[in-house]
Amino acid sequence: MGDNAHIGTDWCNRVVDTMKVIQNLVPTSKYNIKCPYPMVAEFIVVHNTANDTSARNEVAYMIRNNDKVSFHYAIDDKEIIQGIPENRNAWHAGDGANGQGNRKGLSIEICYSKSGGQRFIEAEKLAAKFIAFKLKEKGWGINRVKKHQDFSGKYCPHRTLDMGWQRFLDMVRSELDKLKGADKVTDKNTPSSWAKEAWEWAKKEGLLDGTRPKDNLTREEFAVVLKRLADKK
């Protein structure tokens, strides 16, 4: 993508759960060039931009030119910018009009890969978080994370490969484990639907303190509940 790109004007902030995504979507008038086919994504394809442009400029340049080159997301050290809707294909994998990468892959460009350094390291971290979020959202495993190289043979994502592809997958897996762990904590602190009415009643009556609805009840805690019941008589 271009180093001299300019920021577009049609921006939309979209907060998805805990991930903030800024949308600058390609206009429908350019669908025939940038994303001509409907798509149901089956995996994620990771790229490096091979320049030092920000995510905003990457997307703005992609939209502005008339090249049959496109991608769904660009991520730098601060922002996640979406340029193509997820239900449209993008031209990013170099495997042709009917290639699996171009027709089934959700493409993510990681910025600042030309010079590397701390900005790229932070961009990779944010990309790993976002990819983990997408995996969880779609119910996918780590095996759904692919690299550009898998489809065209091009050495891309070049700097991520230089630093270690398995290292990057481990970053994504770590972020995915954190998300799953957060779900477990949330689930542990939320009563089951069949017990919700009784749980709320017990809290209201002062029999229980309203915490740890799915923990085991000790004999000591049971004794406290019995005393509270007796004191109410």
Coordinates of C-alpha atoms in Angstrom, one line a residue:
M1 CA 0.0 0.0 0.0
G2 CA 1.1 3.6 -0.4
D3 CA 3.3 5.6 1.9
N4 CA 1.8 8.9 0.8
A5 CA -1.9 7.9 1.3
H6 CA -4.3 10.4 2.7
I7 CA -6.9 9.8 5.4
G8 CA -10.5 9.4 4.0
T9 CA -13.5 11.2 5.3
D10 CA -16.2 8.6 5.7
W11 CA -15.2 7.3 9.1
C12 CA -17.3 5.4 11.6
N13 CA -16.3 4.3 15.1
R14 CA -17.7 0.9 16.0
V15 CA -17.1 -0.7 19.4
V16 CA -17.4 -4.5 19.2
D17 CA -17.5 -5.9 22.7
T18 CA -14.1 -4.7 24.0
M19 CA -12.4 -4.1 20.6
K20 CA -12.8 -0.7 19.0
V21 CA -12.9 -0.9 15.2
I22 CA -12.9 2.2 13.0
Q23 CA -14.7 1.7 9.7
N24 CA -13.8 3.5 6.5
L25 CA -15.6 1.1 4.2
V26 CA -15.0 1.1 0.4
P27 CA -18.1 2.7 -1.3
T28 CA -20.5 0.3 -3.1
S29 CA -19.6 2.0 -6.4
K30 CA -16.1 0.4 -6.1
Y31 CA -17.3 -3.1 -5.1
N32 CA -16.7 -4.3 -8.7
I33 CA -13.0 -3.5 -8.3
K34 CA -12.3 -4.1 -4.6
C35 CA -14.7 -6.8 -3.4
P36 CA -17.0 -8.1 -6.2
Y37 CA -18.1 -11.3 -4.6
P38 CA -20.2 -12.1 -1.5
M39 CA -18.2 -14.2 1.0
V40 CA -18.6 -16.3 4.1
A41 CA -15.2 -16.3 5.7
E42 CA -13.7 -19.6 6.7
F43 CA -10.3 -18.4 8.1
I44 CA -8.1 -15.4 8.7
V45 CA -5.1 -14.5 6.5
V46 CA -2.3 -12.5 8.1
H47 CA -0.2 -10.0 6.0
N48 CA 2.5 -7.4 6.7
T49 CA 2.2 -4.1 4.8
A50 CA 5.9 -3.9 3.8
N51 CA 5.8 -0.1 4.4
D52 CA 5.7 2.3 7.3
T53 CA 2.2 3.8 6.8
S54 CA -0.5 4.0 9.5
A55 CA -3.6 1.8 9.4
R56 CA -5.8 4.8 8.5
N57 CA -3.6 5.7 5.5
E58 CA -3.4 2.1 4.4
V59 CA -7.2 1.8 4.1
A60 CA -7.6 5.3 2.6
Y61 CA -5.1 4.5 -0.1
M62 CA -6.6 1.1 -0.8
I63 CA -10.0 2.8 -1.3
R64 CA -8.8 5.7 -3.4
N65 CA -6.9 3.8 -6.0
N66 CA -8.4 1.6 -8.7
D67 CA -6.1 -1.4 -8.3
K68 CA -7.6 -4.8 -7.8
V69 CA -5.8 -5.0 -4.4
S70 CA -7.8 -4.9 -1.2
F71 CA -8.0 -6.2 2.4
H72 CA -10.6 -6.2 5.2
Y73 CA -8.6 -4.7 8.1
A74 CA -5.4 -2.8 8.7
I75 CA -3.9 -2.7 12.2
D76 CA -1.2 -0.4 13.5
D77 CA 0.1 0.2 17.0
K78 CA -3.0 2.2 18.0
E79 CA -6.0 1.4 15.8
I80 CA -7.9 -1.2 13.9
I81 CA -9.3 0.1 10.7
Q82 CA -11.8 -1.8 8.5
G83 CA -11.9 -1.1 4.8
I84 CA -14.0 -4.0 3.4
P85 CA -17.2 -5.6 4.9
E86 CA -16.6 -9.1 6.2
N87 CA -19.4 -10.4 3.9
R88 CA -17.4 -9.4 0.8
N89 CA -14.2 -10.9 -0.6
A90 CA -11.0 -9.0 -0.9
W91 CA -8.0 -9.3 -3.3
H92 CA -5.1 -10.0 -1.0
A93 CA -3.9 -13.6 -1.2
G94 CA -2.5 -13.7 -4.8
D95 CA -4.2 -16.9 -5.6
G96 CA -6.5 -15.7 -8.4
A97 CA -10.1 -14.9 -8.8
N98 CA -11.3 -18.3 -7.5
G99 CA -8.5 -18.9 -5.0
Q100 CA -9.4 -20.0 -1.5
G101 CA -7.4 -17.1 0.0
N102 CA -9.1 -14.4 -2.0
R103 CA -12.6 -15.9 -1.8
K104 CA -12.7 -17.4 1.7
G105 CA -10.1 -15.4 3.7
L106 CA -10.6 -12.6 6.2
S107 CA -7.5 -10.5 5.5
I108 CA -5.6 -8.5 8.1
E109 CA -2.7 -6.2 7.3
I110 CA -0.2 -5.5 10.1
C111 CA 1.4 -2.1 9.7
Y112 CA 4.9 -0.7 10.1
S113 CA 6.6 -3.9 8.9
K114 CA 9.2 -2.2 6.7
S115 CA 11.3 -0.6 9.4
G116 CA 10.0 -2.8 12.3
G117 CA 10.9 -1.6 15.8
Q118 CA 8.6 -0.8 18.6
R119 CA 5.7 0.4 16.5
F120 CA 5.6 -2.9 14.6
I121 CA 5.9 -4.9 17.8
E122 CA 2.9 -3.0 19.3
A123 CA 0.9 -3.4 16.0
E124 CA 1.5 -7.2 16.1
K125 CA 0.3 -7.3 19.7
L126 CA -2.9 -5.4 18.8
A127 CA -3.3 -7.7 15.8
A128 CA -3.0 -10.8 17.9
K129 CA -5.7 -9.5 20.3
F130 CA -8.0 -8.7 17.4
I131 CA -7.4 -12.1 15.7
A132 CA -8.1 -13.8 19.0
F133 CA -11.3 -11.8 19.3
K134 CA -12.4 -12.8 15.8
L135 CA -11.6 -16.5 16.5
K136 CA -13.8 -16.4 19.6
E137 CA -16.5 -14.5 17.9
K138 CA -16.7 -17.0 15.1
G139 CA -16.1 -20.1 17.2
W140 CA -12.9 -20.9 15.4
G141 CA -9.7 -22.5 16.6
I142 CA -6.1 -21.4 16.1
N143 CA -5.9 -23.6 13.0
R144 CA -8.0 -21.0 11.2
V145 CA -5.1 -18.5 11.3
K146 CA -3.2 -18.6 8.0
K147 CA -0.5 -16.6 6.4
H148 CA -0.4 -15.0 2.9
Q149 CA 2.5 -17.4 2.1
D150 CA 0.1 -20.3 2.4
F151 CA -1.8 -19.3 -0.7
S152 CA 0.7 -17.7 -3.2
G153 CA 4.1 -18.7 -1.8
K154 CA 5.0 -15.0 -1.3
Y155 CA 7.2 -14.4 1.8
C156 CA 4.5 -12.6 3.7
P157 CA 3.9 -11.6 6.4
H158 CA 7.6 -11.0 6.0
R159 CA 8.6 -9.5 9.3
T160 CA 6.3 -11.7 11.3
L161 CA 7.9 -14.7 9.6
D162 CA 11.4 -13.3 10.3
M163 CA 10.5 -13.0 13.9
G164 CA 8.8 -16.5 14.0
W165 CA 5.4 -17.6 12.8
Q166 CA 4.9 -20.0 15.7
R167 CA 5.8 -17.1 18.1
F168 CA 2.9 -15.1 16.6
L169 CA 0.5 -18.0 16.7
D170 CA 1.4 -18.4 20.4
M171 CA 0.6 -14.7 20.9
V172 CA -2.8 -15.2 19.4
R173 CA -3.4 -18.4 21.5
S174 CA -2.5 -16.5 24.7
E175 CA -5.0 -13.8 23.9
L176 CA -7.6 -16.3 23.0
D177 CA -7.0 -18.1 26.3
K178 CA -7.5 -14.8 28.2
L179 CA -10.8 -14.2 26.4
K180 CA -12.0 -17.7 27.3
G181 CA -10.9 -17.2 30.9
A182 CA -12.8 -14.0 31.1
D183 CA -15.9 -15.9 29.9
K184 CA -15.4 -18.4 32.7
V185 CA -15.2 -15.7 35.3
T186 CA -18.3 -14.0 34.0
D187 CA -20.2 -17.4 33.9
K188 CA -19.1 -18.2 37.4
N189 CA -20.5 -14.9 38.7
T190 CA -23.8 -15.2 36.8
P191 CA -26.6 -17.5 38.1
S192 CA -28.1 -20.1 35.8
S193 CA -31.4 -19.2 34.2
W194 CA -33.2 -21.9 36.2
A195 CA -31.9 -20.5 39.5
K196 CA -32.1 -16.8 38.8
E197 CA -35.5 -16.1 40.4
A198 CA -34.5 -18.0 43.6
W199 CA -31.1 -16.4 43.6
E200 CA -32.6 -12.9 43.5
W201 CA -35.1 -13.7 46.2
A202 CA -32.3 -15.0 48.5
K203 CA -30.3 -11.8 48.0
K204 CA -33.3 -9.7 48.6
E205 CA -34.2 -11.5 51.8
G206 CA -30.6 -11.2 53.1
L207 CA -30.0 -15.0 53.2
L208 CA -27.1 -14.8 50.7
D209 CA -24.7 -12.0 50.0
G210 CA -25.2 -12.2 46.2
T211 CA -21.7 -13.4 45.3
R212 CA -20.3 -16.7 43.9
P213 CA -23.6 -18.1 42.7
K214 CA -22.0 -21.2 41.2
D215 CA -19.5 -22.0 44.0
N216 CA -20.0 -24.9 46.3
L217 CA -21.7 -24.2 49.7
T218 CA -19.6 -25.1 52.7
R219 CA -21.2 -26.4 55.9
E220 CA -20.2 -23.2 57.6
E221 CA -22.0 -21.1 55.0
F222 CA -25.0 -23.4 55.2
A223 CA -25.1 -22.8 59.0
V224 CA -25.1 -19.1 58.5
V225 CA -28.0 -19.4 56.0
L226 CA -29.9 -21.5 58.6
K227 CA -29.3 -18.9 61.3
R228 CA -30.5 -16.1 59.1
L229 CA -33.7 -18.1 58.3
A230 CA -34.2 -18.7 62.1
D231 CA -33.7 -15.0 62.9
K232 CA -36.4 -14.0 60.5
K233 CA -39.1 -16.0 62.3

